[in-house]
Coordinates of C-alpha atoms in Angstrom, one line a residue:
X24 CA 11.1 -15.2 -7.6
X25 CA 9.6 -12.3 -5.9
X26 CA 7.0 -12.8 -3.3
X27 CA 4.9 -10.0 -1.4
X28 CA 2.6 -11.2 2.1
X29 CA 0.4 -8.5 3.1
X30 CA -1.7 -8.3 6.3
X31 CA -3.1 -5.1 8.2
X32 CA -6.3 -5.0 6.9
X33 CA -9.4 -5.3 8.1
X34 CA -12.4 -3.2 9.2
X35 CA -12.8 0.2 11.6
X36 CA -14.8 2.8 12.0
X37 CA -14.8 6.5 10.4
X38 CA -11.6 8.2 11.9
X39 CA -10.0 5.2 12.9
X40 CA -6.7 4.2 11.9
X41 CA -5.0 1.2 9.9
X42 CA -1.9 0.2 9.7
X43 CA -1.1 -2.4 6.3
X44 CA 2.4 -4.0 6.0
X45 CA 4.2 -5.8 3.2
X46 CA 6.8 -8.0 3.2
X47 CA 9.0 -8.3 -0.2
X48 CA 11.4 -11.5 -0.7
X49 CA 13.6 -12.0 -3.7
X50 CA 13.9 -8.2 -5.0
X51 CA 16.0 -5.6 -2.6
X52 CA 16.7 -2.8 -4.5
X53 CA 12.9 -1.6 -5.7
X54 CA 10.1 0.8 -5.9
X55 CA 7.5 -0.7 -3.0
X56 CA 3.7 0.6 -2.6
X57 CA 0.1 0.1 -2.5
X58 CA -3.0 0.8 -5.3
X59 CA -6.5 0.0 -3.9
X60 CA -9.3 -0.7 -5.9
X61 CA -13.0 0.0 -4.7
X62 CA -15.8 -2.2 -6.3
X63 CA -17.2 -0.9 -10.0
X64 CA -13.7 1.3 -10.3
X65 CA -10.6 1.6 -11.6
X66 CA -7.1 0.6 -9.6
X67 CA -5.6 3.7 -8.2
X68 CA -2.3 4.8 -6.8
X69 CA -2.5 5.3 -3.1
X70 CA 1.8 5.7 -2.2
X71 CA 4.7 4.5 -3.3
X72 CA 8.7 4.5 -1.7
X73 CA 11.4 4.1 -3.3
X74 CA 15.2 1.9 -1.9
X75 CA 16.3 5.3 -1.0
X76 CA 12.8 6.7 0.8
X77 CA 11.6 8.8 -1.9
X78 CA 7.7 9.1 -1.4
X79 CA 4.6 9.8 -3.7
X80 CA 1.1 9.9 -2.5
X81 CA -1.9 9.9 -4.2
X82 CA -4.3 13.2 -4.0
X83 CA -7.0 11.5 -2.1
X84 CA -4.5 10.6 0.5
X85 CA -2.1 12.9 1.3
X86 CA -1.9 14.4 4.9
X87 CA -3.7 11.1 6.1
X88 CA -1.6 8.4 4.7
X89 CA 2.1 8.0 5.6
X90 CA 4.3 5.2 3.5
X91 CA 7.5 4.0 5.4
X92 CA 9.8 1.3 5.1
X93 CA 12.4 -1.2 6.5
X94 CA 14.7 -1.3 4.0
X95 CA 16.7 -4.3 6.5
X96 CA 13.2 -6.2 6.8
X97 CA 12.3 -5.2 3.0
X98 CA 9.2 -4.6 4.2
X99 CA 6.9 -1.5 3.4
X100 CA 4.1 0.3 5.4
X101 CA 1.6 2.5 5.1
X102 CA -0.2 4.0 8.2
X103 CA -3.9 5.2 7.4
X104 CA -5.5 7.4 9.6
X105 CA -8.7 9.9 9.2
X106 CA -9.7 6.9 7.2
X107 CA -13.0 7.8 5.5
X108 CA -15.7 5.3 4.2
X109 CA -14.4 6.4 0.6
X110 CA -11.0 4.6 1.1
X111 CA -13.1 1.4 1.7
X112 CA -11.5 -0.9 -1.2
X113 CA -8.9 -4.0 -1.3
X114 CA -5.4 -2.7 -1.0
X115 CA -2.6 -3.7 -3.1
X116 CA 1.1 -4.0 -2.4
X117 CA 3.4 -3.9 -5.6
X118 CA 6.7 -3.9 -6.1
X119 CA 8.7 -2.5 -9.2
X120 CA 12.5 -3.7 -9.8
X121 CA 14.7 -4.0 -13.0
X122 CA 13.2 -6.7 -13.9
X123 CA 9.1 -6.7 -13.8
X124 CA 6.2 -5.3 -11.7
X125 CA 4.4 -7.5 -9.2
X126 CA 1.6 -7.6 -6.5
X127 CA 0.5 -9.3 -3.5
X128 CA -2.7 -10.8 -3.2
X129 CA -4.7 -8.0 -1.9
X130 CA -5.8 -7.1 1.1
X131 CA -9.5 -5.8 2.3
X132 CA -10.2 -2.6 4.0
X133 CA -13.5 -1.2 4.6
X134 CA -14.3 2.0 7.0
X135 CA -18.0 2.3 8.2
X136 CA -19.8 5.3 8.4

């Protein structure tokens, strides 16, 4: 049974920096990432990584957000900086095997102005 604990999130100011971390039991070869979803909109794709390191970031993110991962600690990372209060919204981790999709609980993130 696959399990994913997130943590990392909280709040900080305009500019500031975040770091969010997910740890995967139960599925080691995988496609890890995060969506967020802000209130009155849809989920969105913020990065995925793939077993072998492949990245994909979503337009609203790129050249601020960095996804990384411990492949030993199956655990994946993403490192937000430049935050904005637009990427205020709950963060989730997922995790795609062979088998299914699945996501952690959720994790808040909200950026002041």
């Amino acid at each position: 049974q696959v399990q994913l604990v997130e943590s990392g999130g909280g709040l900080v100011q305009a500019g500031g920096s975040l770091r969010l971390s997910c740890a995967a039991s139960g599925s080691i070869f995988n496609v890890m990432g995060w969506y967020r979803q802000a209130p009155g909109k849809q989920r969105e794709l913020v990065a995925y990584i793939s077993s072998g390191g492949s990245t994909n970031y979503g337009d609203s993110v790129k050249g601020r957000f960095t996804i990384f991962r411990d492949n030993a600690k199956n655990t994946v990372y993403l490192q937000m900086n430049s935050l904005k209060p637009e990427d205020t919204a709950v963060y989730y981790c997922t995790l795609v095997d062979t088998i299914a999709r699945y996501w952690g609980q959720g994790t808040q993130v909200t950026v002041s102005s």
